CSV table of C-alpha atoms in Angstrom, one decimal:
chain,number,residue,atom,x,y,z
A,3,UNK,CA,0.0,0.0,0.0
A,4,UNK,CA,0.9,3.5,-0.5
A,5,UNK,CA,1.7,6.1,2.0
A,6,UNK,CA,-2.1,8.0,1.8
A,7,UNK,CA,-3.8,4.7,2.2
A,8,UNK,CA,-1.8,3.6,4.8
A,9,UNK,CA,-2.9,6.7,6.2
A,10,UNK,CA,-6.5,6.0,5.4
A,11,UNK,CA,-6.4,2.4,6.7
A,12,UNK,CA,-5.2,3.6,10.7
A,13,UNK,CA,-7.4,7.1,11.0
A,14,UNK,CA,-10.5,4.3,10.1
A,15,UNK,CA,-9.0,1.9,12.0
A,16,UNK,CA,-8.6,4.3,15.2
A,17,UNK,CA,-12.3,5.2,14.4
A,18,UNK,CA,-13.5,1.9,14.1
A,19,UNK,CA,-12.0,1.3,18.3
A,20,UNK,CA,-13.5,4.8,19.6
A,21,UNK,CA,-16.8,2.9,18.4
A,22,UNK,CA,-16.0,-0.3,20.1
A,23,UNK,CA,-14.9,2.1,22.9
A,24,UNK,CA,-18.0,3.6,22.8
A,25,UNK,CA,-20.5,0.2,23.1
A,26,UNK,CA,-18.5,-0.3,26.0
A,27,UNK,CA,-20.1,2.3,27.9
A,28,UNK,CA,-23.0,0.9,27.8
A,29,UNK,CA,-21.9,-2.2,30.3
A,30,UNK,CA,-18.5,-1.2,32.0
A,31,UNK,CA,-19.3,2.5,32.3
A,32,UNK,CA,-18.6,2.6,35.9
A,33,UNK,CA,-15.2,1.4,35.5
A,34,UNK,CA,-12.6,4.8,35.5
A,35,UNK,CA,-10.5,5.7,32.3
A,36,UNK,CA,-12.9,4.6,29.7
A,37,UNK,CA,-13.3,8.3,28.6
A,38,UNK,CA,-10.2,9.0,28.8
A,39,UNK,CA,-9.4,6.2,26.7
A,40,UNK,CA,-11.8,6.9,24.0
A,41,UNK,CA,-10.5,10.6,23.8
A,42,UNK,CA,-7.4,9.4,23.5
A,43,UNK,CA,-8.3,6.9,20.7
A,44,UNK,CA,-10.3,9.9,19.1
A,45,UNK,CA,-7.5,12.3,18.6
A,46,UNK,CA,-5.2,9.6,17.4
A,47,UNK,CA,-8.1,9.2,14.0
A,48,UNK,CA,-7.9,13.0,13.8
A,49,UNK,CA,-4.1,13.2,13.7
A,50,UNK,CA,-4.2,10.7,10.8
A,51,UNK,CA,-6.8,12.3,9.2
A,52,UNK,CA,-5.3,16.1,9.3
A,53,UNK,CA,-2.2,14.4,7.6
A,54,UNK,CA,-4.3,12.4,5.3
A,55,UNK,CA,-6.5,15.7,4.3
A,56,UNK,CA,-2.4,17.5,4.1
A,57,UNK,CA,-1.5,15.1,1.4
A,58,UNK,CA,-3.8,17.0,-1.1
A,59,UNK,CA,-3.4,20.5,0.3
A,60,UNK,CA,0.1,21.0,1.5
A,61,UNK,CA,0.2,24.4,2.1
A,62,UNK,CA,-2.2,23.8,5.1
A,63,UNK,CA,0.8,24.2,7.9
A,64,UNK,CA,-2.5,24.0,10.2
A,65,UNK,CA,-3.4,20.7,9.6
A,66,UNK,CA,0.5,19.5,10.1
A,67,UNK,CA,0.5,21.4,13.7
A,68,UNK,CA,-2.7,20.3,14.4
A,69,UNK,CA,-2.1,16.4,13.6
A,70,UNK,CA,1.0,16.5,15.3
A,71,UNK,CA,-0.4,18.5,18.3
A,72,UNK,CA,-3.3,15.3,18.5
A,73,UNK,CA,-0.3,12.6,18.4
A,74,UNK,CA,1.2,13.9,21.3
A,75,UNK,CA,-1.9,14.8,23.5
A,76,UNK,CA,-3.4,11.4,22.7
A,77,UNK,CA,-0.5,9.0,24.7
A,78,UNK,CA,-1.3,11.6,27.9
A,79,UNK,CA,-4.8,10.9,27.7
A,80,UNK,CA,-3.8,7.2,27.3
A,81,UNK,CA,-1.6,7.4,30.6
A,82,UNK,CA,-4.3,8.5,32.6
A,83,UNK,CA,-7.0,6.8,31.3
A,84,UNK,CA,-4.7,3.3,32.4
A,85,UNK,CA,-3.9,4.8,35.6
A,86,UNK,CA,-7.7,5.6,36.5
A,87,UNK,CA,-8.1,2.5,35.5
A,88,UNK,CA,-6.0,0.4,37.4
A,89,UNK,CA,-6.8,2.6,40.5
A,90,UNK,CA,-4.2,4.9,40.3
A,91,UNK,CA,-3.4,8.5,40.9
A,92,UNK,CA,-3.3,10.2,37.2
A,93,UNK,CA,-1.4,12.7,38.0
A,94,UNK,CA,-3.7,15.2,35.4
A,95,UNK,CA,-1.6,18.4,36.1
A,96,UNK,CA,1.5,17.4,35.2
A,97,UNK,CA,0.2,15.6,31.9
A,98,UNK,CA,-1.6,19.1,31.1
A,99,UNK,CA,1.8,20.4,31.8
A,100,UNK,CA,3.5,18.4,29.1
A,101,UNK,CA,0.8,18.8,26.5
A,102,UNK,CA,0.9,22.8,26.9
A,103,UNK,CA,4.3,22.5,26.8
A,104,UNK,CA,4.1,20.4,23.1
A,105,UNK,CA,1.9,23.0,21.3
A,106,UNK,CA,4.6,25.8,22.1
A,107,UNK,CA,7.3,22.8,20.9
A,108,UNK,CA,5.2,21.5,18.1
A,109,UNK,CA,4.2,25.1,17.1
A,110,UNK,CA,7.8,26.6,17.2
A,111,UNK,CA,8.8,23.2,14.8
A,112,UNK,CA,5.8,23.8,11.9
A,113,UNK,CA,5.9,27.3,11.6
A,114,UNK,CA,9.7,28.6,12.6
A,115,UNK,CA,11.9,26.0,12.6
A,116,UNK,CA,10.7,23.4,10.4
A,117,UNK,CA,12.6,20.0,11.0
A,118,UNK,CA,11.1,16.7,10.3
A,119,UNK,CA,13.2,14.8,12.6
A,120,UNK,CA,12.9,17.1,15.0
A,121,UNK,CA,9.1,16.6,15.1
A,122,UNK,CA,8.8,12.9,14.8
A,123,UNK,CA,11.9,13.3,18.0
A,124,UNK,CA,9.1,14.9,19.9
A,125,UNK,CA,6.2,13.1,19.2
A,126,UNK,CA,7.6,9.5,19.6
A,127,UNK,CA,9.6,11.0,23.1
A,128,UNK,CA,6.2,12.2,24.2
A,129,UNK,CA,4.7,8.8,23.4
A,130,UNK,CA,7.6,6.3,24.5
A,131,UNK,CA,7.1,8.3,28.2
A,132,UNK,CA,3.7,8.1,28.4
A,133,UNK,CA,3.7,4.4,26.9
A,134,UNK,CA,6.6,3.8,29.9
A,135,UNK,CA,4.4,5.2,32.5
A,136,UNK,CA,2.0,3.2,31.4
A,137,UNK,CA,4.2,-0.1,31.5
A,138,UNK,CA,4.8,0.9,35.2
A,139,UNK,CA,1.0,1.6,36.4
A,140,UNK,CA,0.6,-2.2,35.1
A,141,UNK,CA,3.4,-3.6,36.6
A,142,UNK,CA,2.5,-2.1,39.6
A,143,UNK,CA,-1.2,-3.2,40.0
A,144,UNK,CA,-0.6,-6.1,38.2
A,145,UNK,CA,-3.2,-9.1,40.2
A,146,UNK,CA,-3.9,-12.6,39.3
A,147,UNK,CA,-7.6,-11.2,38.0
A,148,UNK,CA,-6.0,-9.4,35.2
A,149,UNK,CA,-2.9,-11.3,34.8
A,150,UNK,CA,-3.0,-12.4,31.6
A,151,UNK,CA,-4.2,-9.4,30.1
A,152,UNK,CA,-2.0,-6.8,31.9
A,153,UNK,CA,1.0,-8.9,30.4
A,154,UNK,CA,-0.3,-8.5,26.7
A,155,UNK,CA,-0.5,-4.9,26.9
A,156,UNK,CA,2.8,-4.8,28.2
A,157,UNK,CA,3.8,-6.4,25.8
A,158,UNK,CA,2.1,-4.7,23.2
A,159,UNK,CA,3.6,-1.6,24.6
A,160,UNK,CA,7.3,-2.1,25.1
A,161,UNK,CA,7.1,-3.8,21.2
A,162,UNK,CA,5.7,-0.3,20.2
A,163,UNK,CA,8.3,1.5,22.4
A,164,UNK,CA,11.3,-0.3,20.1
A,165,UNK,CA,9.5,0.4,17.1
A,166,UNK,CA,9.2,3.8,17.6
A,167,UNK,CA,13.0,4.4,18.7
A,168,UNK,CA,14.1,2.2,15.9
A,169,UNK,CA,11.5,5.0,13.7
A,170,UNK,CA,14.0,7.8,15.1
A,171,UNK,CA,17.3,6.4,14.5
A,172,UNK,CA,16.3,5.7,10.7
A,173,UNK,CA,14.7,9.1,10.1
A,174,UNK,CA,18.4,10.5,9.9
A,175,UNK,CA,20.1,7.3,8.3
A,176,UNK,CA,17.6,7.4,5.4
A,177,UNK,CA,17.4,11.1,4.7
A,178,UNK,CA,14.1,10.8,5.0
A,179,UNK,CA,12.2,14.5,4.8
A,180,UNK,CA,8.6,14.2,4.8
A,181,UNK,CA,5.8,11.8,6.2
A,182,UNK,CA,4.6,10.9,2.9
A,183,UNK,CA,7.9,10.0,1.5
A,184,UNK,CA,7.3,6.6,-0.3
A,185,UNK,CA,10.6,4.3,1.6
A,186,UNK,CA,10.4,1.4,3.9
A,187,UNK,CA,10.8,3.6,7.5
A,188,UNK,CA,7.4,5.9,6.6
A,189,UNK,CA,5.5,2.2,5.2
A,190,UNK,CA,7.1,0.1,8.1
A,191,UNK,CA,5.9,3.1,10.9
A,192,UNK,CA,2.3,3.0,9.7
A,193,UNK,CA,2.5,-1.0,9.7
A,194,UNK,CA,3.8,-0.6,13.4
A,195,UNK,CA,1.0,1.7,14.4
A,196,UNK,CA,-1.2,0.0,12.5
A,197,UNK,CA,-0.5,-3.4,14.3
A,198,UNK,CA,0.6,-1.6,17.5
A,199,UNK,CA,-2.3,0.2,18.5
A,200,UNK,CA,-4.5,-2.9,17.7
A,201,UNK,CA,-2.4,-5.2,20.2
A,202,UNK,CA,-2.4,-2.2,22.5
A,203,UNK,CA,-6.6,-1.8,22.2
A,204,UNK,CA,-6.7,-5.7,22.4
A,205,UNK,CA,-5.0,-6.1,25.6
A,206,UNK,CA,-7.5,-3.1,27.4
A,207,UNK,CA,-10.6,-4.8,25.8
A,208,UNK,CA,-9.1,-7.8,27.7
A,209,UNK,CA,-8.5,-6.1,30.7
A,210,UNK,CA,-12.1,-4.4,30.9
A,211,UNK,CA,-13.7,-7.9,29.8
A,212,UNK,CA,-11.2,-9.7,32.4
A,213,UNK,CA,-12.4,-7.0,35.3
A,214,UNK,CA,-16.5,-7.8,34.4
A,215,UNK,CA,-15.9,-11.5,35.0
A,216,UNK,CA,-14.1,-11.1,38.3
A,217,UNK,CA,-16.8,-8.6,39.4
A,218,UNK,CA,-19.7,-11.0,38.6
A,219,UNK,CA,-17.9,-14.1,39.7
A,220,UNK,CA,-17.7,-11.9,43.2
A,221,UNK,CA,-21.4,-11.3,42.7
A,222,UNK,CA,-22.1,-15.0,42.4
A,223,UNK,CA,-19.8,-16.5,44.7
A,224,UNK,CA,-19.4,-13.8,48.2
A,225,UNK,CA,-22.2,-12.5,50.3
A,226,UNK,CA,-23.0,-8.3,49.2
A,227,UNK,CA,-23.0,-7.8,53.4
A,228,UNK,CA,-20.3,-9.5,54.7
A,229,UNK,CA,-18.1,-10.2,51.5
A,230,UNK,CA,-18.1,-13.6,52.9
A,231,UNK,CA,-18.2,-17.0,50.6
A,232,UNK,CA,-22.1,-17.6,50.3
A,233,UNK,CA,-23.8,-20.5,50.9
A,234,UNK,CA,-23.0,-21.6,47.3
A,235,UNK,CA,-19.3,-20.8,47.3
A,236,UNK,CA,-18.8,-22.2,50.7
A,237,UNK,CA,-20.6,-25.0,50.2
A,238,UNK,CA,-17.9,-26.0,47.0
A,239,UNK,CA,-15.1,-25.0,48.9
A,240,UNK,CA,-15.4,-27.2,51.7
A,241,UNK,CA,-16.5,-30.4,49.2
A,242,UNK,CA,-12.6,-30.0,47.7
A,243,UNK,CA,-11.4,-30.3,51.4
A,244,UNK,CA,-13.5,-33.3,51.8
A,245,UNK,CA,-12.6,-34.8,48.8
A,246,UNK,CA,-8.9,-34.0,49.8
A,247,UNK,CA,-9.3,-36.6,52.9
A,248,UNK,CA,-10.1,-38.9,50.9
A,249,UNK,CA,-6.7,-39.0,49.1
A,250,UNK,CA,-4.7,-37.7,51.6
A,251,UNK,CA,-6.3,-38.7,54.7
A,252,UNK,CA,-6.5,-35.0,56.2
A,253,UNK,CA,-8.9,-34.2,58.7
A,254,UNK,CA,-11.2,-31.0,58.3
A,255,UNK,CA,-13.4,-29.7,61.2
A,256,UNK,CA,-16.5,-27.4,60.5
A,257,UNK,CA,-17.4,-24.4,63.2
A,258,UNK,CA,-20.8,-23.9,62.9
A,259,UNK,CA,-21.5,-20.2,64.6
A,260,UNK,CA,-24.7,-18.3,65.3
A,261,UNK,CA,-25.7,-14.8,66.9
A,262,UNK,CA,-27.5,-15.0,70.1
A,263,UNK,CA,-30.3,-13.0,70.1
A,264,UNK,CA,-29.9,-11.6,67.1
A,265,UNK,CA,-33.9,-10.5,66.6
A,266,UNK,CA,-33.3,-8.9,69.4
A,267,UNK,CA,-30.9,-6.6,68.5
A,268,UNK,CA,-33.2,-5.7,65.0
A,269,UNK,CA,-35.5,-4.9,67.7
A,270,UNK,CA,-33.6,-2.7,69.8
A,271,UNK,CA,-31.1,-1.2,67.5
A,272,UNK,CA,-32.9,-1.4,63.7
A,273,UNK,CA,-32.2,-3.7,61.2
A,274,UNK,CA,-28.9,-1.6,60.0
A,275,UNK,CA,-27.4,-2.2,63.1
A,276,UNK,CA,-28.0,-5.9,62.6
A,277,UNK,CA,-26.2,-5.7,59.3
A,278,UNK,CA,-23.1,-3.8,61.5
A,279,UNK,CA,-23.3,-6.8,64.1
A,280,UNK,CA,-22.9,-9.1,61.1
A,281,UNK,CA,-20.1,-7.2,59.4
A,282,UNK,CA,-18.2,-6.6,62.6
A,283,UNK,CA,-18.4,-10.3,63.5
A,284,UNK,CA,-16.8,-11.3,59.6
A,285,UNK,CA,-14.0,-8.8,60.3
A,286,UNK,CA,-13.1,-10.7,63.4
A,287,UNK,CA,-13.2,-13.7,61.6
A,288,UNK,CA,-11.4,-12.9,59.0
A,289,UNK,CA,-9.0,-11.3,61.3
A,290,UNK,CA,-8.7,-14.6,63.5
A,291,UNK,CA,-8.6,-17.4,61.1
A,292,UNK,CA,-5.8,-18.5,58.5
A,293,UNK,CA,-5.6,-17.7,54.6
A,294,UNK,CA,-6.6,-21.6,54.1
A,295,UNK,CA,-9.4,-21.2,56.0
A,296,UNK,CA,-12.8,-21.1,54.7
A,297,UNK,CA,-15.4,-18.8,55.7
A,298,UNK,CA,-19.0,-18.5,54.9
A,299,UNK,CA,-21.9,-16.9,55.7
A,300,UNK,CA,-24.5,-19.7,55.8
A,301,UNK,CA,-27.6,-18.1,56.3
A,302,UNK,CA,-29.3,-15.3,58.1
A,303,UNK,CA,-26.6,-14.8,61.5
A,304,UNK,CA,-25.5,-18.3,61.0
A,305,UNK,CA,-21.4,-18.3,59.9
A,306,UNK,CA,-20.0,-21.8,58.7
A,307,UNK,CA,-16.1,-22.3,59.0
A,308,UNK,CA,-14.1,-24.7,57.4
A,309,UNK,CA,-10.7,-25.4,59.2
A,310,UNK,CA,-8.6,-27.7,56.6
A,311,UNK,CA,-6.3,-29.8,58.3
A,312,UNK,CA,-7.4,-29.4,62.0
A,313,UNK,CA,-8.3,-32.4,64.7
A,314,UNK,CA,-11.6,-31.5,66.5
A,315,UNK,CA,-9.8,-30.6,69.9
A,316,UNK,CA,-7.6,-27.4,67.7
A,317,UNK,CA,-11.1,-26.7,65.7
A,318,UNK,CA,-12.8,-26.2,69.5
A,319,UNK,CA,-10.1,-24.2,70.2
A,320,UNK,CA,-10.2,-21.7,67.6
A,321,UNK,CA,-14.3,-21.8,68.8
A,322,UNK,CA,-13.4,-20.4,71.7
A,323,UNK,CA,-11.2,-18.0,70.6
A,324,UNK,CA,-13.9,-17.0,68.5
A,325,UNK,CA,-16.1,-16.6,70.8
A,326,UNK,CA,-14.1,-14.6,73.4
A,327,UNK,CA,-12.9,-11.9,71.1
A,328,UNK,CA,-16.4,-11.3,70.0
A,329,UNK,CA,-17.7,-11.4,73.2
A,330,UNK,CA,-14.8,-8.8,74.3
A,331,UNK,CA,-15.4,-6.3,71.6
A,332,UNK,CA,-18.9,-4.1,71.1
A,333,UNK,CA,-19.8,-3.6,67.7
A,334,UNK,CA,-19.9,-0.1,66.6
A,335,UNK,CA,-21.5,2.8,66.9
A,336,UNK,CA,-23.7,1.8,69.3
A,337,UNK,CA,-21.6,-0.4,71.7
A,338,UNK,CA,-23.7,-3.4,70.8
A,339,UNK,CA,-22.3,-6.4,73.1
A,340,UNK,CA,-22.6,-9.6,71.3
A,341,UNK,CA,-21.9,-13.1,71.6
A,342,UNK,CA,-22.1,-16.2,70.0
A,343,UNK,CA,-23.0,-20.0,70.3
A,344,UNK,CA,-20.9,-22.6,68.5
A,345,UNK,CA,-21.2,-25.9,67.2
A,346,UNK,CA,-18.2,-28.1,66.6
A,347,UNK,CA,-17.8,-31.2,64.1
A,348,UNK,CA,-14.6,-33.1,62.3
A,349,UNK,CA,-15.3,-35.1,58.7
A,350,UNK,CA,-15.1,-37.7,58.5
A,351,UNK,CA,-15.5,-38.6,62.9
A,352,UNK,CA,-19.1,-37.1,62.3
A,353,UNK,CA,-19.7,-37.8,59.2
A,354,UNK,CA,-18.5,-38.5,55.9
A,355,UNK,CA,-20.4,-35.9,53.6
A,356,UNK,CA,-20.7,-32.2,54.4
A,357,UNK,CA,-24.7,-32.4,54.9
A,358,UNK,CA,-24.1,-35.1,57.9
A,359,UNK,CA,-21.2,-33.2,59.1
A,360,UNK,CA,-23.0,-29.9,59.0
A,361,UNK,CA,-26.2,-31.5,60.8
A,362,UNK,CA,-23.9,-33.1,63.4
A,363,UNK,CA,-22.4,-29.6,64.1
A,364,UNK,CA,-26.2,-27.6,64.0
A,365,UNK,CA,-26.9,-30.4,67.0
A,366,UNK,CA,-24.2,-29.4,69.0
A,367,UNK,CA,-25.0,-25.7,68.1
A,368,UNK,CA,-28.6,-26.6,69.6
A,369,UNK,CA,-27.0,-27.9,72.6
A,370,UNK,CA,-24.7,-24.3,72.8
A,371,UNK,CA,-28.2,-22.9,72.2
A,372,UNK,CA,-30.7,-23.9,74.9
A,373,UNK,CA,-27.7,-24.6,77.5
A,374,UNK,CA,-26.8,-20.8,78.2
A,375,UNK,CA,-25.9,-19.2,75.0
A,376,UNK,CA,-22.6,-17.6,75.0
A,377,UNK,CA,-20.7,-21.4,74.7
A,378,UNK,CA,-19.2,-23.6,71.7
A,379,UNK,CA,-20.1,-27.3,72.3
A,380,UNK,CA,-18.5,-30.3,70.6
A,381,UNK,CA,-20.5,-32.9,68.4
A,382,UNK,CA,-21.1,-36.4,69.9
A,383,UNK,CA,-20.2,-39.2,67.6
A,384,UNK,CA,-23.5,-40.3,65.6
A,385,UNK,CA,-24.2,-43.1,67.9
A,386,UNK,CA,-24.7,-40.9,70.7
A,387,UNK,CA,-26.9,-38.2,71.6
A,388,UNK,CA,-25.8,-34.4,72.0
């Protein structure tokens, strides 16, 4: 292709992903940068298309200051579209700074000092920053959720980073004078912009697309309250733990915990204050037990907790521990006191599926229950009574 086309073909293409940019507002619009993003994406197709328009009217100096002007504004608007994105501080000022500062460069280069190389020098440093800024707000935040995408667009990005100095160091070596000049360095630049932006807008689609399944996998699998496992999730996490005893002969010991008196407290303090008590008692667990432990809330004030790896006389005491620091410490702001009843079983001593270990451990809960409240009480073996 020649030089105009090639021109044609990435202004279309840039317009074609401010479109795609734009449909996803309309499912990921609470997710920060998108804007950014797209008006980043948007001035890139103008660029191309003020030089495109230059090709048949080159005495318009205008449309070269303004195309270059929208190359380098559009890799700022990139940077902080990525770092509102990833959650980071975007640092707006000091990117205004720098594109203030490249109309008066830009400006000074079309209309008093025109220099070619001097221009493309500019443009590509202005880009190669913001693309290395960039690099480091993903390296930074990168998570296991995004993993996979982040790394493409890093990729993407440092591939377009060499391209764009090897653009430099060629200018110079081939004499080259004007955009348009018909040689490999202008054809193999549009080629690398062409291909490079793609593989750059790929790897964000993938990180926006990667970010909606996390979020409703969180919606399906943790309680909105207590940002506990749910029933659900809990319920599949403790079945791998039982199905690890049977190949590696671990035990696992289930804490079933309830509020005592809970209606009470709706009664006395208003149902918020009950969704406070709950909250405050998931921090403390969460605060208590182990990474490998499981947590769930199991239904209404009832908390099931899965201790991998843990004989029943260690599960009854981490019960009691349980118990004491919630008893100790009022829930906030009203200085709620609150304590809890416990039931304690082991898989497979009480059972060798989670519904009979679960039942055995409700039992024992009952027993906590109508003995005094305020207690954790260990399972009987099935042949006995609680």
């Amino acid at each position: 292709m020649d030089i105009p086309t090639l021109t044609l073909v990435v202004a279309i293409a840039s317009l074609l992903h401010a479109v795609v940019l734009l449909c996803c507002f309309s499912f990921a619009a609470r997710y920060q940068g998108l804007n950014y993003y797209l008006i980043s994406t948007i001035l890139s197709a103008c660029a191309f298309a003020c030089f495109l328009i230059r090709y048949f009217e080159p005495s318009l100096l205008i449309l070269r200051f303004l195309g270059n002007l929208f190359l380098c504004i559009s890799p700022l608007c990139y940077a902080i579209a990525m770092s509102r994105f990833v959650g980071l501080r975007d640092r707006r000022f000091s990117y205004i700074i720098l594109a203030i500062a490249s109309l008066f460069i830009q400006l000074y280069l079309v209309y008093f000092k025109s220099s070619f190389l001097c221009r493309n020098l500019h443009i590509i440093l202005i880009t190669n920053f913001a693309y290395t800024v960039v690099i480091c707000y993903l390296w930074k935040k990168r998570n296991v959720t995004l993993q996979i995408s982040t790394n493409f667009a890093i990729i993407a990005l440092f591939l377009n980073i060499v391209m764009l100095t090897l653009r430099v160091v060629a200018i110079p070596l081939t004499q080259t004078e004007s955009l348009f000049t018909s040689n490999l360095i202008n054809a193999s630049t549009f080629w690398v912009i062409l291909i490079g932006d793609y593989l750059r807008h790929a790897g964000f689609m993938m990180m926006v697309f990667q970010r909606l399944y996390s979020d409703l996998e969180k919606v399906a699998n943790l309680d909105y309250l207590t940002g506990l496992l749910n029933r659900r999730s809990a319920s599949i996490a403790i079945e791998k733990e039982i199905q690890s005893y049977e190949r590696d002969r671990l035990k696992c010991s289930l804490i079933l915990l309830d509020v005592d008196r809970f209606k009470s407290i709706n009664d006395n303090y208003g149902h918020y204050s009950g969704d406070l008590v709950l909250q405050h008692i998931a921090q403390i667990l969460q605060n208590i037990l182990k990474p490998q432990d499981i947590i769930g809330r199991w239904g209404g004030e009832e908390f099931l907790i899965a201790l991998p790896q843990t004989p029943l006389e260690n599960a009854y005491s981490v019960a009691e521990k349980i118990r004491l620091a919630i008893a100790q410490k009022p829930c906030e702001p009203h200085k709620i006191n609150v304590t809890i009843s416990s039931g304690v079983a082991t898989f497979p001593q009480h059972g060798k599926t989670l519904e009979k270990v679960v039942d055995t451990a409700d039992k024992a809960l009952y027993y906590a229950k109508t003995h005094g409240r305020n207690q954790v009480a260990i399972a009987s073996i099935p042949s006995q009574k609680c």
